Amino acid sequence: MSLRAVRGVKDILPGEVELWEVVEAEARRLFKTFGYAEIKIPVFEHTSLFARSLGETTDIVQKEMYTFEDRGGDSITLRPEATASLVRAYIEHNLFHPPRLLKVFTIGPMFRYERPQAGRFRQFYQVNAEAFGSDNPAVDAEILVFVDKLLRALHLDDLEVRLNSLGDEACRPRYTEALTAFLQRRRDALCEDCDQRIDLNPMRVFDCKTPGCQELKEAAPTIGEYLCEACVDHFEQVKAHLARVDIPVHLDPQLVRGLDYYTRTTFEVVSARLGAQDAVCGGGRYDGLVEALGGPPTPAIGFAIGIERLVSLLDRSRLPLDEGTPQLFIATVGEGVDEVAFEIMHALRSASIRVEREYESRSLKAQMKVADRSKAQYTLILGGDELARGAALLRNMAASSQEEIALDSLVEEIKARLALP
RNA sequence: GUGGGCGUAGCUCAAGGGUAGAGCACCAGGUUGUGGUCCUGGGGGUUGUGGGUUCGAAUCCCAUCGCUCACCCCA
């Protein structure tokens, strides 16, 4: 096979794309009810945006970005995530003016140069949402309510929401210091990767899966013990809001994030049915990012849902998929009825009836087979005999019954049988 | 970037040195113009690619590409 898609990307074909349609439709519907407005942003940005927002030392920036020089000599990067772009747009268009809570979402592809595996692709799609301008814990809770509602609408009730607080600039440094000291004392027990993480981003040791590090983690200090009063209070309120509306969450004191900009509330939704890449959704608060990128001090919180991973969990039998099944199939018999068929198909479609047809002149038997496979409710058989007296045969496929219908009332008759207005 | 597994028909897979097969799918027929079940027949593969060993390679060896899973990272 000489023509192939690029490694790590894939086509979403008819048959699967209907699941995507349901996910996107549900998300859009819920965003409206939660007051989020859609925003469309470019898929590439100046490279510096990502370096500044994600953190120079993150893996994404150091080895996973699709970065290239454009014809004008600028360094461009295909977005590895959406938050940076959304913050950029927020600042660029002065969306902080007038001061208010601004809630936006976007849906689209992200790009990361990683080794592909189950649930990990080089181009993958995310649903992204951000709420700018409030540090009220109710906003945090609301986001988790949204995620919960979306998952339930998609009949996903076996996912676990993990929640933690990462503290802020007041308390996190103290914790990082303590953790670093703890890890340095046990340096020889750590794996090679974690040894390096001590200096780069010590909290990521909690992500390590090596048995030795796992044991060490148990004894390590957790961020919760070091949170300042304001962060404790904030976190408590988030939890209280969630409890009030019965949103179940699993507190995970060791939950950390790979991106530098997160503060305070952090969460992740994971599935036991996925492989190593088990996070369907991840997000959290990033109260310092807008200012760090040159905007006014603006608290904000957001999240991203991985659509491929979400779709892979869906049970199609529980979802209203639109397979595009025709309501009516047109079969023709004999010479010279093609034009009539074309005209009738046009009239039916003008009445918003889904019509399909076999275009090749094949035997009626073959056409009926195609009609059957199409799962059309009715088949309209246009034959010379009936056409000669201004009529056609309408066959109810499930009932295996058929009747003759006059051509001049065809559209009305068919609409009546399909129970259309 | 590192390691494991796998590449045979559209799909799922057999054949493990001696003519490349099955199921499903597809096409046609089973008397004039009727689908699903059934019966009969048919089309379809330079066995990922390139080398090597051999009288003979899908099968053994080497390389290469691809897919896949895991590490890593994260959605």
Short mmCIF file of C-alpha atoms (C1' of nucleotides) in Angstrom, two decimals:
data_model
loop_
_atom_site.label_atom_id
_atom_site.label_comp_id
_atom_site.label_asym_id
_atom_site.label_seq_id
_atom_site.Cartn_x
_atom_site.Cartn_y
_atom_site.Cartn_z
CA MET A 1 0.00 0.00 0.00
CA SER A 2 1.75 3.18 -1.12
CA LEU A 3 -0.73 5.84 -0.06
CA ARG A 4 -1.06 5.92 3.68
CA ALA A 5 -2.09 8.42 6.29
CA VAL A 6 0.75 9.84 8.36
CA ARG A 7 1.74 7.80 11.39
CA GLY A 8 -0.38 8.48 14.42
CA VAL A 9 -3.33 10.05 12.61
CA LYS A 10 -6.49 8.35 11.54
CA ASP A 11 -9.62 8.75 9.48
CA ILE A 12 -12.93 8.68 11.28
CA LEU A 13 -15.12 6.80 8.85
CA PRO A 14 -18.89 6.64 8.48
CA GLY A 15 -20.04 4.15 11.06
CA GLU A 16 -17.86 5.68 13.74
CA VAL A 17 -18.40 9.31 12.93
CA GLU A 18 -22.01 9.09 14.14
CA LEU A 19 -20.66 8.55 17.64
CA TRP A 20 -18.61 11.71 17.30
CA GLU A 21 -21.71 13.56 16.18
CA VAL A 22 -23.53 12.50 19.32
CA VAL A 23 -20.63 13.53 21.55
CA GLU A 24 -20.31 16.93 19.91
CA ALA A 25 -24.05 17.51 19.82
CA GLU A 26 -24.44 16.64 23.52
CA ALA A 27 -21.48 18.80 24.44
CA ARG A 28 -22.80 21.78 22.48
CA ARG A 29 -26.26 21.36 23.93
CA LEU A 30 -24.91 21.25 27.49
CA PHE A 31 -22.54 24.16 26.91
CA LYS A 32 -25.53 26.27 25.94
CA THR A 33 -27.36 25.38 29.11
CA PHE A 34 -24.26 26.16 31.16
CA GLY A 35 -23.72 29.48 29.45
CA TYR A 36 -20.60 28.65 27.47
CA ALA A 37 -20.19 30.27 24.06
CA GLU A 38 -18.36 28.58 21.23
CA ILE A 39 -15.14 30.13 19.99
CA LYS A 40 -13.15 29.02 16.99
CA ILE A 41 -9.41 29.39 17.19
CA PRO A 42 -6.54 28.63 14.80
CA VAL A 43 -4.78 25.27 14.89
CA PHE A 44 -1.36 26.91 14.84
CA GLU A 45 0.24 29.68 16.83
CA HIS A 46 3.61 31.31 17.32
CA THR A 47 5.82 28.73 18.99
CA SER A 48 6.61 31.10 21.85
CA LEU A 49 3.00 31.03 23.06
CA PHE A 50 3.22 27.38 24.02
CA ALA A 51 6.69 27.64 25.44
CA ARG A 52 5.53 30.45 27.70
CA SER A 53 2.24 28.94 28.81
CA LEU A 54 2.96 25.23 29.17
CA GLY A 55 6.40 25.65 30.67
CA GLU A 56 9.79 25.31 29.03
CA THR A 57 10.60 22.11 30.87
CA THR A 58 7.41 20.20 30.08
CA ASP A 59 7.66 17.19 27.83
CA ILE A 60 5.15 18.70 25.45
CA VAL A 61 7.32 21.71 24.78
CA GLN A 62 10.62 19.86 24.87
CA LYS A 63 9.87 16.97 22.57
CA GLU A 64 6.30 16.72 21.41
CA MET A 65 5.50 19.83 19.43
CA TYR A 66 5.03 20.02 15.69
CA THR A 67 7.16 23.08 15.15
CA PHE A 68 8.23 24.42 11.80
CA GLU A 69 9.38 27.58 10.15
CA ASP A 70 6.83 29.05 7.76
CA ARG A 71 7.73 30.63 4.46
CA GLY A 72 8.11 33.98 6.10
CA GLY A 73 10.63 32.63 8.57
CA ASP A 74 8.39 32.62 11.65
CA SER A 75 8.49 29.70 14.06
CA ILE A 76 5.03 28.14 14.04
CA THR A 77 3.67 25.31 16.14
CA LEU A 78 0.59 23.17 15.61
CA ARG A 79 -1.27 23.53 18.88
CA PRO A 80 -0.60 20.70 21.33
CA GLU A 81 -3.51 21.88 23.49
CA ALA A 82 -6.10 24.63 23.39
CA THR A 83 -5.81 26.59 26.61
CA ALA A 84 -2.84 28.63 25.46
CA SER A 85 -4.70 29.77 22.34
CA LEU A 86 -7.84 30.55 24.27
CA VAL A 87 -5.90 32.65 26.75
CA ARG A 88 -4.13 34.38 23.87
CA ALA A 89 -7.47 35.17 22.23
CA TYR A 90 -8.85 36.34 25.57
CA ILE A 91 -6.04 38.81 25.94
CA GLU A 92 -5.74 39.80 22.29
CA HIS A 93 -9.41 40.76 21.94
CA ASN A 94 -9.67 42.39 25.37
CA LEU A 95 -12.33 39.93 26.35
CA PHE A 96 -11.62 40.82 29.97
CA HIS A 97 -13.34 44.08 29.22
CA PRO A 98 -15.88 44.71 30.66
CA PRO A 99 -14.96 42.69 33.74
CA ARG A 100 -17.18 39.63 33.92
CA LEU A 101 -17.14 35.88 33.98
CA LEU A 102 -16.47 34.73 30.42
CA LYS A 103 -17.17 31.11 29.57
CA VAL A 104 -16.07 29.74 26.22
CA PHE A 105 -15.55 26.36 24.60
CA THR A 106 -14.00 25.04 21.44
CA ILE A 107 -13.81 21.66 19.73
CA GLY A 108 -11.02 20.65 17.42
CA PRO A 109 -7.78 18.78 16.72
CA MET A 110 -4.56 18.98 18.73
CA PHE A 111 -1.14 17.77 17.64
CA ARG A 112 1.61 16.09 19.60
CA TYR A 113 4.56 14.17 18.25
CA GLU A 114 4.35 11.13 20.48
CA ARG A 115 4.71 7.43 19.87
CA PRO A 116 1.18 6.29 19.04
CA GLN A 117 -0.54 3.65 21.11
CA ALA A 118 -4.01 2.81 22.35
CA GLY A 119 -5.78 6.10 23.00
CA ARG A 120 -2.83 8.21 21.95
CA PHE A 121 -2.57 9.83 18.56
CA ARG A 122 -0.49 12.49 16.93
CA GLN A 123 -3.61 14.31 15.86
CA PHE A 124 -6.39 13.97 18.38
CA TYR A 125 -9.54 15.88 19.13
CA GLN A 126 -10.52 17.69 22.27
CA VAL A 127 -13.55 19.42 23.65
CA ASN A 128 -12.14 22.39 25.53
CA ALA A 129 -13.77 24.82 27.89
CA GLU A 130 -12.45 27.74 29.91
CA ALA A 131 -14.06 30.09 32.39
CA PHE A 132 -12.18 33.38 32.78
CA GLY A 133 -12.56 36.00 35.45
CA SER A 134 -13.62 34.28 38.64
CA ASP A 135 -11.91 32.35 41.36
CA ASN A 136 -15.20 31.47 42.97
CA PRO A 137 -15.21 27.79 43.94
CA ALA A 138 -18.72 27.53 42.53
CA VAL A 139 -17.22 27.96 39.07
CA ASP A 140 -14.89 25.02 39.72
CA ALA A 141 -17.77 22.92 40.95
CA GLU A 142 -19.91 23.94 38.00
CA ILE A 143 -17.29 22.63 35.62
CA LEU A 144 -17.30 19.27 37.33
CA VAL A 145 -21.08 19.26 37.18
CA PHE A 146 -20.84 19.88 33.46
CA VAL A 147 -18.45 16.98 32.98
CA ASP A 148 -20.67 14.75 35.07
CA LYS A 149 -23.73 15.71 33.06
CA LEU A 150 -22.01 15.13 29.75
CA LEU A 151 -20.78 11.71 30.78
CA ARG A 152 -24.22 10.74 32.01
CA ALA A 153 -25.88 11.97 28.85
CA LEU A 154 -23.56 9.61 27.01
CA HIS A 155 -24.42 6.80 29.43
CA LEU A 156 -20.94 6.62 30.84
CA ASP A 157 -21.43 5.91 34.51
CA ASP A 158 -18.35 3.84 35.27
CA LEU A 159 -15.81 6.66 35.16
CA GLU A 160 -13.97 7.99 38.17
CA VAL A 161 -13.45 11.68 38.82
CA ARG A 162 -10.26 12.36 40.72
CA LEU A 163 -9.92 15.68 42.47
CA ASN A 164 -7.09 17.50 44.18
CA SER A 165 -5.82 20.97 44.92
CA LEU A 166 -2.34 21.99 43.87
CA GLY A 167 -2.19 25.14 45.94
CA ASP A 168 -1.15 28.53 44.68
CA GLU A 169 1.95 30.68 44.51
CA ALA A 170 1.67 31.23 48.26
CA CYS A 171 1.79 27.63 49.38
CA ARG A 172 3.00 25.49 46.49
CA PRO A 173 6.64 26.59 46.73
CA ARG A 174 6.73 25.49 50.38
CA TYR A 175 5.40 22.12 49.41
CA THR A 176 7.70 21.69 46.45
CA GLU A 177 10.58 22.46 48.74
CA ALA A 178 9.48 19.85 51.26
CA LEU A 179 8.88 17.25 48.59
CA THR A 180 12.21 17.92 46.96
CA ALA A 181 13.97 17.55 50.30
CA PHE A 182 12.13 14.31 50.94
CA LEU A 183 13.04 12.90 47.55
CA GLN A 184 16.65 13.96 47.76
CA ARG A 185 17.05 12.05 51.00
CA ARG A 186 15.89 8.91 49.21
CA ARG A 187 17.53 9.56 45.91
CA ASP A 188 19.01 6.07 45.55
CA ALA A 189 15.56 4.47 45.85
CA LEU A 190 14.22 6.41 42.87
CA CYS A 191 14.26 5.31 39.27
CA GLU A 192 16.41 7.17 36.81
CA ASP A 193 13.54 9.22 35.41
CA CYS A 194 12.37 10.29 38.85
CA ASP A 195 15.88 11.21 39.82
CA GLN A 196 15.78 13.81 37.07
CA ARG A 197 12.26 14.84 37.98
CA ILE A 198 13.45 16.02 41.38
CA ASP A 199 14.97 19.08 39.79
CA LEU A 200 12.59 19.57 36.87
CA ASN A 201 9.17 18.98 38.41
CA PRO A 202 9.23 16.93 41.62
CA MET A 203 5.45 16.50 41.78
CA ARG A 204 5.57 14.34 38.67
CA VAL A 205 7.18 11.58 40.72
CA PHE A 206 3.59 10.81 41.70
CA ASP A 207 2.91 9.80 38.10
CA CYS A 208 5.67 7.20 38.13
CA LYS A 209 4.69 3.56 37.89
CA THR A 210 7.93 1.89 38.92
CA PRO A 211 7.38 -0.25 42.05
CA GLY A 212 10.22 1.36 43.99
CA CYS A 213 8.89 4.87 43.43
CA GLN A 214 5.35 3.69 44.17
CA GLU A 215 6.42 2.63 47.65
CA LEU A 216 8.24 5.85 48.24
CA LYS A 217 5.20 7.84 47.25
CA GLU A 218 3.24 6.41 50.12
CA ALA A 219 5.59 8.03 52.59
CA ALA A 220 6.00 11.29 50.68
CA PRO A 221 4.41 14.48 51.93
CA THR A 222 1.25 15.44 50.03
CA ILE A 223 0.25 18.88 48.89
CA GLY A 224 -2.82 18.81 51.09
CA GLU A 225 -0.72 19.12 54.24
CA TYR A 226 0.91 22.25 52.92
CA LEU A 227 -2.00 24.20 51.47
CA CYS A 228 -2.35 27.72 52.78
CA GLU A 229 -5.53 28.76 54.51
CA ALA A 230 -6.97 30.41 51.42
CA CYS A 231 -6.39 27.32 49.30
CA VAL A 232 -7.80 24.99 51.93
CA ASP A 233 -10.87 27.15 52.19
CA HIS A 234 -11.26 27.27 48.43
CA PHE A 235 -10.89 23.51 48.09
CA GLU A 236 -13.36 22.87 50.91
CA GLN A 237 -15.91 25.05 49.19
CA VAL A 238 -15.47 23.26 45.90
CA LYS A 239 -16.10 19.96 47.64
CA ALA A 240 -19.08 21.38 49.52
CA HIS A 241 -20.68 22.60 46.31
CA LEU A 242 -20.21 19.21 44.71
CA ALA A 243 -21.65 17.39 47.69
CA ARG A 244 -24.69 19.63 47.61
CA VAL A 245 -25.61 18.39 44.12
CA ASP A 246 -24.43 14.83 44.69
CA ILE A 247 -21.56 14.79 42.27
CA PRO A 248 -19.32 11.91 43.34
CA VAL A 249 -15.60 12.60 43.30
CA HIS A 250 -12.61 10.67 44.47
CA LEU A 251 -10.10 12.77 46.39
CA ASP A 252 -6.62 11.97 45.22
CA PRO A 253 -3.91 13.82 47.15
CA GLN A 254 -1.30 12.61 44.68
CA LEU A 255 -3.03 13.81 41.55
CA VAL A 256 -0.71 16.16 39.70
CA ARG A 257 -0.70 17.60 36.21
CA GLY A 258 1.91 17.66 33.54
CA LEU A 259 1.44 21.28 32.63
CA ASP A 260 3.04 24.00 34.68
CA TYR A 261 0.21 26.48 34.69
CA TYR A 262 -2.22 24.64 36.94
CA THR A 263 -3.08 25.99 40.40
CA ARG A 264 -5.56 24.99 43.10
CA THR A 265 -8.40 22.81 41.80
CA THR A 266 -7.16 19.99 39.60
CA PHE A 267 -9.10 17.03 38.32
CA GLU A 268 -8.96 14.11 36.00
CA VAL A 269 -11.58 11.65 34.79
CA VAL A 270 -10.27 8.15 34.24
CA SER A 271 -11.69 4.88 32.99
CA ALA A 272 -10.70 1.40 34.01
CA ARG A 273 -11.75 0.25 30.55
CA LEU A 274 -8.97 2.11 28.78
CA GLY A 275 -5.37 0.93 28.54
CA ALA A 276 -2.38 2.86 29.76
CA GLN A 277 -3.90 6.09 28.47
CA ASP A 278 -6.83 6.13 30.82
CA ALA A 279 -7.57 9.83 31.22
CA VAL A 280 -10.67 10.90 29.34
CA CYS A 281 -10.74 14.37 30.74
CA GLY A 282 -8.29 16.58 32.56
CA GLY A 283 -8.38 20.09 33.79
CA GLY A 284 -8.04 22.55 36.56
CA ARG A 285 -7.56 26.09 37.66
CA TYR A 286 -4.79 28.28 36.31
CA ASP A 287 -5.10 31.55 38.13
CA GLY A 288 -1.73 32.91 37.08
CA LEU A 289 -1.62 32.13 33.38
CA VAL A 290 -3.51 35.07 31.91
CA GLU A 291 -1.28 37.51 33.71
CA ALA A 292 1.83 35.53 32.86
CA LEU A 293 0.95 35.86 29.20
CA GLY A 294 0.54 39.60 29.44
CA GLY A 295 -3.10 40.03 30.36
CA PRO A 296 -4.55 41.52 33.51
CA PRO A 297 -4.54 39.35 36.64
CA THR A 298 -7.38 36.96 35.84
CA PRO A 299 -8.30 33.78 37.63
CA ALA A 300 -9.44 31.04 35.29
CA ILE A 301 -10.28 27.37 35.12
CA GLY A 302 -10.70 24.97 32.23
CA PHE A 303 -10.68 21.40 31.10
CA ALA A 304 -10.19 19.22 28.06
CA ILE A 305 -11.94 16.04 27.03
CA GLY A 306 -10.23 13.62 24.67
CA ILE A 307 -12.85 12.72 22.10
CA GLU A 308 -11.18 9.56 20.77
CA ARG A 309 -10.91 8.13 24.25
CA LEU A 310 -14.44 9.13 25.11
CA VAL A 311 -15.82 7.65 21.90
CA SER A 312 -13.98 4.38 22.50
CA LEU A 313 -15.94 3.98 25.73
CA LEU A 314 -19.36 4.58 24.25
CA ASP A 315 -22.00 1.90 24.01
CA ARG A 316 -23.64 2.54 20.67
CA SER A 317 -26.75 0.60 21.58
CA ARG A 318 -27.56 3.25 24.19
CA LEU A 319 -27.11 6.26 21.96
CA PRO A 320 -29.35 7.91 19.39
CA LEU A 321 -27.13 7.47 16.36
CA ASP A 322 -28.15 8.95 13.06
CA GLU A 323 -26.93 6.40 10.55
CA GLY A 324 -28.44 8.33 7.67
CA THR A 325 -30.83 5.51 6.90
CA PRO A 326 -33.10 6.45 3.99
CA GLN A 327 -36.82 6.58 4.62
CA LEU A 328 -37.51 5.63 1.06
CA PHE A 329 -35.62 3.76 -1.62
CA ILE A 330 -36.46 4.11 -5.29
CA ALA A 331 -36.20 1.13 -7.62
CA THR A 332 -36.91 1.30 -11.32
CA VAL A 333 -38.00 -1.24 -13.88
CA GLY A 334 -37.77 -0.90 -17.62
CA GLU A 335 -36.40 1.62 -20.07
CA GLY A 336 -36.88 5.35 -19.84
CA VAL A 337 -37.99 5.60 -16.22
CA ASP A 338 -34.71 7.06 -14.98
CA GLU A 339 -35.80 10.63 -15.64
CA VAL A 340 -39.09 10.04 -13.87
CA ALA A 341 -37.19 8.56 -10.93
CA PHE A 342 -34.89 11.57 -10.82
CA GLU A 343 -37.82 13.95 -10.82
CA ILE A 344 -39.69 12.04 -8.12
CA MET A 345 -36.58 11.80 -5.96
CA HIS A 346 -36.22 15.58 -6.25
CA ALA A 347 -39.83 16.15 -5.22
CA LEU A 348 -39.50 13.84 -2.22
CA ARG A 349 -36.26 15.37 -1.05
CA SER A 350 -37.77 18.83 -1.40
CA ALA A 351 -40.28 17.61 1.18
CA SER A 352 -37.30 16.69 3.43
CA ILE A 353 -37.77 12.98 2.94
CA ARG A 354 -34.56 10.95 2.97
CA VAL A 355 -34.45 9.22 -0.38
CA GLU A 356 -31.87 6.87 -1.82
CA ARG A 357 -31.75 5.08 -5.08
CA GLU A 358 -29.80 2.54 -7.08
CA TYR A 359 -28.38 4.43 -10.03
CA GLU A 360 -27.01 1.54 -12.05
CA SER A 361 -29.61 -0.24 -14.12
CA ARG A 362 -29.68 -3.60 -12.44
CA SER A 363 -32.35 -6.23 -12.08
CA LEU A 364 -35.23 -5.39 -9.79
CA LYS A 365 -34.09 -8.22 -7.56
CA ALA A 366 -30.68 -6.61 -7.22
CA GLN A 367 -32.23 -3.23 -6.52
CA MET A 368 -34.46 -4.74 -3.86
CA LYS A 369 -31.40 -6.23 -2.25
CA VAL A 370 -29.76 -2.84 -2.10
CA ALA A 371 -33.00 -1.37 -0.74
CA ASP A 372 -33.06 -4.02 1.96
CA ARG A 373 -29.47 -3.39 2.93
CA SER A 374 -30.11 0.34 3.11
CA LYS A 375 -32.73 -0.36 5.80
CA ALA A 376 -35.15 1.98 4.06
CA GLN A 377 -38.64 1.80 5.51
CA TYR A 378 -40.27 1.92 2.09
CA THR A 379 -39.30 1.13 -1.45
CA LEU A 380 -40.95 2.96 -4.29
CA ILE A 381 -41.00 0.77 -7.37
CA LEU A 382 -41.34 2.67 -10.61
CA GLY A 383 -42.40 0.27 -13.35
CA GLY A 384 -43.59 0.86 -16.88
CA ASP A 385 -47.01 -0.70 -16.30
CA GLU A 386 -47.89 1.48 -13.33
CA LEU A 387 -46.33 4.62 -14.78
CA ALA A 388 -48.51 4.19 -17.87
CA ARG A 389 -51.54 4.73 -15.67
CA GLY A 390 -49.91 7.45 -13.58
CA ALA A 391 -49.08 5.31 -10.57
CA ALA A 392 -46.26 3.55 -8.74
CA LEU A 393 -45.87 0.76 -6.22
CA LEU A 394 -45.01 1.59 -2.63
CA ARG A 395 -43.62 -1.34 -0.68
CA ASN A 396 -43.44 -1.42 3.08
CA MET A 397 -40.22 -3.34 3.62
CA ALA A 398 -40.82 -4.56 7.14
CA ALA A 399 -44.37 -5.64 6.43
CA SER A 400 -43.60 -7.04 2.96
CA SER A 401 -46.76 -5.43 1.70
CA GLN A 402 -47.22 -3.05 -1.17
CA GLU A 403 -49.85 -0.83 -2.66
CA GLU A 404 -50.35 1.26 -5.74
CA ILE A 405 -50.20 5.03 -5.31
CA ALA A 406 -51.12 7.75 -7.77
CA LEU A 407 -48.16 9.84 -8.85
CA ASP A 408 -49.92 13.17 -8.44
CA SER A 409 -50.43 12.59 -4.71
CA LEU A 410 -47.19 10.70 -4.17
CA VAL A 411 -45.44 13.13 -1.84
CA GLU A 412 -48.50 13.56 0.38
CA GLU A 413 -49.15 9.82 0.56
CA ILE A 414 -45.57 9.01 1.47
CA LYS A 415 -45.42 11.78 4.06
CA ALA A 416 -48.58 10.39 5.63
CA ARG A 417 -47.09 6.91 5.86
CA LEU A 418 -43.88 8.25 7.35
CA ALA A 419 -45.97 10.23 9.83
CA LEU A 420 -44.46 13.50 8.65
CA PRO A 421 -46.35 16.80 8.88
"C1'" G B 1 13.53 7.94 22.16
"C1'" U B 2 13.42 2.32 24.32
"C1'" G B 3 11.27 -2.62 24.39
"C1'" G B 4 7.52 -6.75 23.16
"C1'" G B 5 3.88 -8.74 19.58
"C1'" C B 6 2.08 -8.82 14.58
"C1'" G B 7 1.90 -7.95 8.85
"C1'" U B 8 -1.76 -13.79 3.98
"C1'" A B 9 -8.59 -11.76 -0.15
"C1'" G B 10 -12.69 -5.85 1.38
"C1'" C B 11 -13.06 -7.93 6.89
"C1'" U B 12 -11.74 -11.99 10.62
"C1'" C B 13 -8.28 -15.64 10.28
"C1'" A B 14 -6.05 -20.90 8.40
"C1'" A B 15 -1.93 -23.07 5.88
"C1'" G B 16 5.04 -23.51 9.86
"C1'" G B 17 9.51 -25.84 3.07
"C1'" G B 18 6.07 -28.96 -2.09
"C1'" U B 19 -0.01 -25.96 -6.84
"C1'" A B 20 -2.52 -20.04 -1.21
"C1'" G B 21 -7.59 -21.69 1.72
"C1'" A B 22 -12.16 -20.94 4.87
"C1'" G B 23 -16.02 -17.96 7.04
"C1'" C B 24 -18.28 -13.30 6.40
"C1'" A B 25 -18.93 -9.58 2.59
"C1'" C B 26 -19.57 -8.82 -2.78
"C1'" C B 27 -21.65 -10.36 -7.88
"C1'" A B 28 -24.84 -13.67 -10.87
"C1'" G B 29 -28.49 -17.52 -11.32
"C1'" G B 30 -32.58 -20.64 -8.97
"C1'" U B 31 -38.07 -18.75 -15.85
"C1'" U B 32 -41.16 -12.43 -17.67
"C1'" G B 33 -41.07 -7.01 -12.49
"C1'" U B 34 -39.79 -7.92 -5.86
"C1'" G B 35 -35.41 -7.79 -0.40
"C1'" G B 36 -34.31 -10.64 4.28
"C1'" U B 37 -33.66 -17.37 4.85
"C1'" C B 38 -31.98 -21.35 1.58
"C1'" C B 39 -29.38 -23.74 -2.80
"C1'" U B 40 -25.81 -23.36 -7.01
"C1'" G B 41 -22.01 -20.85 -9.36
"C1'" G B 42 -18.48 -16.69 -9.76
"C1'" G B 43 -14.93 -12.62 -9.20
"C1'" G B 44 -11.17 -11.29 -6.04
"C1'" G B 45 -4.08 -12.25 -3.26
"C1'" U B 46 3.32 -10.53 -7.23
"C1'" U B 47 1.37 -13.69 1.32
"C1'" G B 48 3.90 -5.34 3.55
"C1'" U B 49 8.64 -4.34 0.70
"C1'" G B 50 13.78 -5.68 -0.75
"C1'" G B 51 17.55 -9.13 -0.48
"C1'" G B 52 19.46 -14.14 0.94
"C1'" U B 53 19.32 -19.77 1.75
"C1'" U B 54 16.93 -23.78 -1.23
"C1'" C B 55 15.52 -27.86 -6.89
"C1'" G B 56 11.35 -25.30 -4.50
"C1'" A B 57 9.82 -19.91 0.45
"C1'" A B 58 3.54 -17.31 2.94
"C1'" U B 59 6.67 -20.74 5.76
"C1'" C B 60 13.84 -20.34 7.26
"C1'" C B 61 17.61 -15.93 7.63
"C1'" C B 62 18.83 -10.53 7.14
"C1'" A B 63 17.24 -5.72 6.30
"C1'" U B 64 13.44 -2.24 5.79
"C1'" C B 65 8.59 -0.16 6.21
"C1'" G B 66 4.05 -0.33 8.62
"C1'" C B 67 0.57 -1.63 12.47
"C1'" U B 68 -0.03 -2.61 17.55
"C1'" C B 69 0.83 -2.79 22.91
"C1'" A B 70 3.82 -1.11 26.89
"C1'" C B 71 7.62 2.39 28.91
"C1'" C B 72 7.51 7.63 28.72
"C1'" C B 73 3.78 11.37 28.56
"C1'" C B 74 -1.10 12.83 28.69
"C1'" A B 75 -6.80 14.05 26.50
#
